[in-house]
Short mmCIF file of C-alpha atoms and ligand atoms in Angstrom, two decimals:
data_model
loop_
_atom_site.label_atom_id
_atom_site.label_comp_id
_atom_site.label_asym_id
_atom_site.label_seq_id
_atom_site.Cartn_x
_atom_site.Cartn_y
_atom_site.Cartn_z
CA UNK A 1 86.49 -117.16 105.66
CA UNK A 2 84.88 -113.75 105.87
CA UNK A 3 86.52 -110.71 104.12
CA UNK A 4 88.11 -108.61 106.79
CA UNK A 5 87.40 -104.69 106.41
CA UNK A 6 91.09 -103.04 106.78
CA UNK A 7 91.73 -99.86 108.11
CA UNK A 8 95.03 -99.20 106.16
CA UNK A 9 93.32 -100.01 102.92
CA UNK A 10 90.47 -97.50 103.75
CA UNK A 11 93.09 -94.65 104.28
CA UNK A 12 94.45 -95.47 100.81
CA UNK A 13 90.75 -95.64 99.24
CA UNK A 14 90.23 -92.28 100.98
CA UNK A 15 93.16 -90.64 99.52
CA UNK A 16 92.98 -92.14 96.13
CA UNK A 17 89.07 -90.94 95.94
CA UNK A 18 90.54 -87.53 95.89
CA UNK A 19 91.19 -88.08 92.00
CA UNK A 20 87.61 -89.08 91.20
CA UNK A 21 86.38 -85.52 90.20
CA UNK A 22 89.05 -85.48 87.29
CA UNK A 23 87.51 -88.50 85.71
CA UNK A 24 84.27 -89.56 84.19
CA UNK A 25 81.83 -92.41 84.09
CA UNK A 26 81.43 -94.24 80.59
CA UNK A 27 78.27 -93.18 78.99
CA UNK A 28 78.99 -94.68 75.38
CA UNK A 29 76.99 -97.84 76.78
CA UNK A 30 74.05 -96.04 78.39
CA UNK A 31 73.62 -98.33 81.13
CA UNK A 32 77.10 -97.76 82.39
CA UNK A 33 76.29 -94.05 82.64
CA UNK A 34 74.18 -94.82 85.80
CA UNK A 35 77.37 -95.43 87.94
CA UNK A 36 78.41 -93.10 90.92
CA UNK A 37 81.40 -91.41 90.18
CA UNK A 38 82.48 -91.30 93.58
CA UNK A 39 82.45 -95.02 94.24
CA UNK A 40 85.82 -96.68 95.07
CA UNK A 41 86.48 -100.11 96.64
CA UNK A 42 89.07 -102.90 96.56
CA UNK A 43 89.59 -106.57 97.79
CA UNK A 44 92.62 -108.29 98.11
CA UNK A 45 92.85 -112.13 98.02
CA UNK A 46 95.70 -114.10 99.37
CA UNK A 47 96.45 -117.96 98.60
CA UNK A 48 95.48 -118.86 102.15
CA UNK A 49 91.92 -117.89 101.62
CA UNK A 50 92.21 -114.52 103.85
CA UNK A 51 90.71 -111.39 102.23
CA UNK A 52 91.39 -108.02 103.02
CA UNK A 53 88.92 -104.93 101.61
CA UNK A 54 87.60 -101.22 101.66
CA UNK A 55 84.38 -99.71 100.38
CA UNK A 56 81.53 -101.36 99.18
CA UNK A 57 83.27 -104.82 97.88
CA UNK A 58 79.69 -106.46 97.60
CA UNK A 59 78.65 -104.05 94.80
CA UNK A 60 78.46 -105.95 91.43
CA UNK A 61 80.07 -104.64 88.59
CA UNK A 62 80.15 -105.75 84.80
CA UNK A 63 83.45 -107.06 83.74
CA UNK A 64 83.48 -105.20 80.26
CA UNK A 65 87.15 -105.46 79.04
CA UNK A 66 88.05 -107.32 82.13
CA UNK A 67 86.51 -110.13 80.39
CA UNK A 68 88.96 -110.38 77.29
CA UNK A 69 91.61 -112.01 79.55
CA UNK A 70 89.22 -115.02 80.62
CA UNK A 71 87.79 -115.27 76.90
CA UNK A 72 91.33 -115.51 75.63
CA UNK A 73 92.19 -118.10 78.42
CA UNK A 74 89.11 -120.42 77.27
CA UNK A 75 89.85 -119.87 73.44
CA UNK A 76 93.54 -120.91 74.28
CA UNK A 77 92.10 -124.08 75.98
CA UNK A 78 89.45 -124.69 73.05
CA UNK A 79 91.87 -124.12 70.16
CA UNK A 80 95.33 -123.98 71.30
CA UNK A 81 98.01 -121.21 70.81
CA UNK A 82 98.73 -121.77 67.25
CA UNK A 83 95.40 -121.76 65.87
CA UNK A 84 94.26 -118.63 68.26
CA UNK A 85 97.54 -116.47 67.21
CA UNK A 86 97.03 -117.33 63.33
CA UNK A 87 94.00 -115.03 63.70
CA UNK A 88 95.15 -112.34 66.45
CA UNK A 89 98.74 -111.04 67.29
CA UNK A 90 100.89 -110.71 70.29
CA UNK A 91 101.67 -107.00 69.93
CA UNK A 92 100.83 -104.00 71.93
CA UNK A 93 99.38 -101.00 70.33
CA UNK A 94 99.60 -97.33 71.23
CA UNK A 95 95.87 -96.55 70.06
CA UNK A 96 92.63 -96.57 71.95
CA UNK A 97 90.81 -99.92 72.60
CA UNK A 98 88.20 -99.49 69.96
CA UNK A 99 90.48 -98.13 67.19
CA UNK A 100 89.88 -99.74 63.87
CA UNK A 101 92.79 -97.53 62.22
CA UNK A 102 95.73 -100.17 62.35
CA UNK A 103 93.49 -103.09 61.15
CA UNK A 104 93.39 -101.45 57.74
CA UNK A 105 97.29 -101.20 57.65
CA UNK A 106 97.88 -104.64 58.54
CA UNK A 107 98.40 -107.51 55.85
CA UNK A 108 96.80 -109.85 56.17
CA UNK A 109 94.07 -108.22 58.35
CA UNK A 110 95.03 -109.56 61.74
CA UNK A 111 94.33 -107.62 64.94
CA UNK A 112 97.41 -106.52 67.04
CA UNK A 113 96.60 -108.33 70.26
CA UNK A 114 93.64 -109.89 72.00
CA UNK A 115 93.11 -106.95 74.70
CA UNK A 116 91.83 -104.38 71.93
CA UNK A 117 88.15 -104.70 70.79
CA UNK A 118 89.31 -106.00 67.26
CA UNK A 119 91.24 -108.94 68.87
CA UNK A 120 88.84 -109.60 71.54
CA UNK A 121 86.01 -110.14 69.17
CA UNK A 122 88.03 -112.56 67.10
CA UNK A 123 88.77 -114.32 70.44
CA UNK A 124 85.11 -114.57 71.48
CA UNK A 125 84.19 -115.83 68.04
CA UNK A 126 86.73 -118.74 68.59
CA UNK A 127 85.15 -120.12 71.79
CA UNK A 128 83.57 -123.28 71.02
CA UNK A 129 80.02 -124.44 71.31
CA UNK A 130 77.01 -125.18 68.95
CA UNK A 131 75.05 -121.81 69.88
CA UNK A 132 75.61 -118.74 71.50
CA UNK A 133 73.69 -119.96 74.60
CA UNK A 134 76.35 -122.81 74.79
CA UNK A 135 79.33 -120.77 74.26
CA UNK A 136 78.10 -118.39 76.56
CA UNK A 137 77.56 -121.04 79.27
CA UNK A 138 80.83 -122.22 78.84
CA UNK A 139 82.50 -119.13 79.68
CA UNK A 140 80.39 -118.53 82.47
CA UNK A 141 81.12 -121.80 84.18
CA UNK A 142 84.94 -121.14 83.58
CA UNK A 143 84.36 -117.93 85.37
CA UNK A 144 82.59 -119.48 88.33
CA UNK A 145 85.11 -122.07 88.50
CA UNK A 146 87.92 -119.63 88.90
CA UNK A 147 85.96 -117.17 91.25
CA UNK A 148 84.55 -120.06 93.33
CA UNK A 149 81.44 -118.42 92.94
CA UNK A 150 78.64 -120.52 91.24
CA UNK A 151 76.29 -117.27 91.71
CA UNK A 152 77.91 -115.29 88.94
CA UNK A 153 75.42 -114.29 86.28
CA UNK A 154 75.20 -111.35 83.99
CA UNK A 155 73.54 -107.98 83.60
CA UNK A 156 70.68 -108.16 80.79
CA UNK A 157 70.11 -104.50 81.09
CA UNK A 158 73.95 -103.66 80.39
CA UNK A 159 74.16 -106.30 77.63
CA UNK A 160 71.21 -104.91 75.86
CA UNK A 161 72.51 -101.19 76.31
CA UNK A 162 75.73 -102.32 74.59
CA UNK A 163 73.85 -104.57 71.89
CA UNK A 164 71.72 -101.73 71.07
CA UNK A 165 74.39 -99.12 70.71
CA UNK A 166 77.71 -101.16 69.42
CA UNK A 167 77.78 -99.77 66.02
CA UNK A 168 81.83 -99.46 66.35
CA UNK A 169 82.23 -103.05 67.26
CA UNK A 170 79.86 -104.08 64.31
CA UNK A 171 81.94 -102.15 62.11
CA UNK A 172 85.00 -103.88 63.28
CA UNK A 173 83.12 -107.41 62.81
CA UNK A 174 82.05 -106.77 59.40
CA UNK A 175 85.90 -105.47 58.51
CA UNK A 176 87.28 -108.93 59.91
CA UNK A 177 84.44 -110.78 58.05
CA UNK A 178 85.26 -109.13 54.96
CA UNK A 179 88.67 -110.46 55.33
CA UNK A 180 87.61 -113.87 56.31
CA UNK A 181 89.18 -113.51 59.88
CA UNK A 182 85.85 -114.57 61.43
CA UNK A 183 83.09 -116.31 59.69
CA UNK A 184 79.90 -116.33 61.63
CA UNK A 185 76.94 -113.79 61.67
CA UNK A 186 77.63 -110.56 62.96
CA UNK A 187 74.82 -110.08 65.06
CA UNK A 188 75.25 -113.68 66.64
CA UNK A 189 78.86 -112.81 67.40
CA UNK A 190 77.68 -109.34 69.03
CA UNK A 191 75.07 -111.00 71.10
CA UNK A 192 77.98 -113.24 72.55
CA UNK A 193 80.40 -110.41 72.90
CA UNK A 194 77.64 -107.91 75.00
CA UNK A 195 76.67 -110.75 77.25
CA UNK A 196 80.48 -111.67 78.13
CA UNK A 197 81.04 -107.76 78.68
CA UNK A 198 78.02 -107.82 80.85
CA UNK A 199 79.23 -110.64 83.16
CA UNK A 200 78.75 -109.35 86.71
CA UNK A 201 80.54 -109.92 89.83
CA UNK A 202 81.77 -108.02 93.21
CA UNK A 203 85.19 -107.06 93.85
CA UNK A 204 85.63 -110.22 96.01
CA UNK A 205 84.92 -112.54 93.21
CA UNK A 206 87.42 -110.38 90.69
CA UNK A 207 90.18 -110.52 93.16
CA UNK A 208 89.95 -114.10 93.21
CA UNK A 209 90.15 -114.56 89.56
CA UNK A 210 93.28 -112.32 89.70
CA UNK A 211 94.83 -114.71 92.40
CA UNK A 212 94.14 -117.90 90.52
CA UNK A 213 96.03 -116.09 87.37
CA UNK A 214 98.80 -114.88 89.72
CA UNK A 215 99.17 -118.48 91.04
CA UNK A 216 100.14 -119.86 87.78
CA UNK A 217 96.43 -121.11 87.22
CA UNK A 218 96.22 -123.01 90.24
CA UNK A 219 93.31 -122.58 92.66
CA UNK A 220 95.45 -122.08 95.86
CA UNK A 221 92.39 -123.24 98.17
CA UNK A 222 91.57 -126.46 96.35
CA UNK A 223 95.18 -127.10 94.61
CA UNK A 224 93.41 -127.74 91.54
CA UNK A 225 95.01 -126.50 88.24
CA UNK A 226 91.70 -124.75 86.42
CA UNK A 227 93.89 -122.95 84.04
CA UNK A 228 96.68 -124.63 82.58
CA UNK A 229 100.01 -122.79 83.75
CA UNK A 230 100.87 -122.08 80.16
CA UNK A 231 97.62 -120.34 79.47
CA UNK A 232 98.16 -118.26 82.73
CA UNK A 233 101.42 -117.30 81.79
CA UNK A 234 100.04 -115.87 78.35
CA UNK A 235 97.30 -114.04 80.15
CA UNK A 236 99.66 -112.30 82.57
CA UNK A 237 102.09 -111.19 79.87
CA UNK A 238 98.98 -109.91 77.95
CA UNK A 239 97.80 -108.17 81.02
CA UNK A 240 101.45 -106.47 81.39
CA UNK A 241 102.06 -105.46 77.73
CA UNK A 242 98.54 -104.68 76.88
CA UNK A 243 96.03 -104.78 79.98
CA UNK A 244 95.56 -101.12 80.46
CA UNK A 245 95.47 -100.30 76.80
CA UNK A 246 97.47 -97.32 75.51
CA UNK A 247 98.48 -96.53 79.16
CA UNK A 248 100.06 -100.07 79.65
CA UNK A 249 103.54 -98.61 79.21
CA UNK A 250 103.07 -95.96 82.04
CA UNK A 251 101.32 -98.38 84.30
CA UNK A 252 104.03 -101.10 83.87
CA UNK A 253 106.63 -98.34 84.95
CA UNK A 254 104.65 -96.91 87.67
CA UNK A 255 103.14 -100.00 89.24
CA UNK A 256 104.58 -103.03 87.68
CA UNK A 257 102.04 -105.83 88.11
CA UNK A 258 99.83 -107.92 85.49
CA UNK A 259 96.52 -106.00 85.34
CA UNK A 260 93.31 -105.70 83.39
CA UNK A 261 90.81 -102.79 83.24
CA UNK A 262 87.24 -102.48 81.90
CA UNK A 263 85.16 -99.34 81.17
CA UNK A 264 83.00 -100.27 83.98
CA UNK A 265 85.60 -99.04 86.22
CA UNK A 266 86.86 -102.48 87.34
CA UNK A 267 90.67 -103.33 87.61
CA UNK A 268 91.48 -107.01 88.15
CA UNK A 269 95.12 -107.41 89.32
CA UNK A 270 97.29 -110.56 89.37
CA UNK A 271 100.28 -110.31 91.94
CA UNK A 272 102.49 -113.02 90.88
CA UNK A 273 102.90 -115.69 93.64
CA UNK A 274 101.36 -113.19 96.31
CA UNK A 275 97.54 -111.99 95.92
CA UNK A 276 94.88 -111.11 93.72
CA UNK A 277 93.24 -107.61 93.44
CA UNK A 278 89.67 -106.60 92.56
CA UNK A 279 89.06 -102.81 92.46
CA UNK A 280 86.03 -100.93 91.41
CA UNK A 281 86.12 -97.12 90.53
CA UNK A 282 83.81 -96.05 87.68
CA UNK A 283 85.18 -92.49 87.30
CA UNK A 284 87.40 -93.20 84.34
CA UNK A 285 90.71 -91.28 82.76
CA UNK A 286 90.53 -90.36 79.18
CA UNK A 287 92.11 -93.64 78.22
CA UNK A 288 89.35 -95.70 79.97
CA UNK A 289 91.08 -96.76 83.03
CA UNK A 290 89.47 -96.12 86.38
CA UNK A 291 91.34 -92.83 87.28
CA UNK A 292 91.07 -93.58 91.16
CA UNK A 293 91.80 -96.93 91.00
CA UNK A 294 95.17 -96.37 89.08
CA UNK A 295 95.73 -94.12 92.01
CA UNK A 296 95.28 -96.66 94.40
CA UNK A 297 97.25 -99.36 92.64
CA UNK A 298 100.17 -96.90 92.77
CA UNK A 299 100.24 -96.36 96.48
CA UNK A 300 99.77 -99.89 97.02
CA UNK A 301 102.68 -100.82 94.63
CA UNK A 302 104.65 -98.33 96.27
CA UNK A 303 103.69 -99.36 99.93
CA UNK A 304 104.33 -102.95 99.43
CA UNK A 305 107.00 -103.28 96.72
CA UNK A 306 104.74 -104.82 94.25
CA UNK A 307 106.52 -104.25 90.80
CA UNK A 308 107.69 -107.28 89.14
CA UNK A 309 110.81 -105.27 87.55
O1 DON B 401 83.42 -103.29 73.75
C1 DON B 401 83.31 -102.39 74.37
O2 DON B 401 83.49 -101.55 74.10
C2 DON B 401 83.00 -102.65 75.85
N1 DON B 401 82.17 -103.71 76.12
C3 DON B 401 84.33 -103.25 76.56
C4 DON B 401 85.08 -101.96 76.61
C5 DON B 401 86.16 -101.84 77.52
O3 DON B 401 85.72 -102.20 78.73
C6 DON B 401 87.39 -101.06 77.36
N2 DON B 401 88.01 -100.75 78.64
N3 DON B 401 88.74 -99.99 79.01
#
């Protein structure tokens, strides 16, 4: 079923776009700096296969931190919650996503949650496979299955751009290695992590993954349980408590749905039992979330009573 462009969504997008001049495109990964700050698009995927959209929803974007939800799901499938949560915590942090500050104050050294970079690096480290290639392929197949899109791949340019500049993430890895939270070669883990962040898809695919998570891991079109129910529950909970970084509390109050953002300007939303949302708006606020994307979600949540709370 093709995605229908929606006049109602188009009006909301035009309204939310007024906020893009107050945001900035991420440039600490040089390749992301090429994005057009005025872009804003949204797709909504329903369980019956209907899809509505506004803006250029065919445009491919890299997942960046949105990938952290999916790598967590795969690591949980691979190792089970006991093993994963021995190495990474479950608590939100009021710190920026790439902060190293709390790591040093925690004993034993254990990242506070899997949505901050330190925690996500530990999670990616736990994805099973004999090589970076095999681990990446397993992650990619899992993502393709949830999105129902076998064509999903990654941007070599964005992966390389981050790999060449990721000194802070390397510092986090070396700290974690020193404290034996990870035990692999840091360059190898950075190779896998930067490829994971550079996985590319359009807003339709993003919305479909959000839908599967929101439907407790069931693909509503095939009826298949692609993600175990308990893992979908853990993912949704982290999306609520930590998905929008140090803006998660405000987001829960104003919008109230499980969501995950990335510095490319993507937001994946999972409205439990109702629909999945994919947004792309690369102008970011000071906490690294799409500035117009959040405004758009705020309007949607108010208009359609989306808050879970
Ligand atoms: O690790 C990084 O810095 C990026 N690849 C991902 C960060 C990110 O998307 C944080 N999002 N708000």
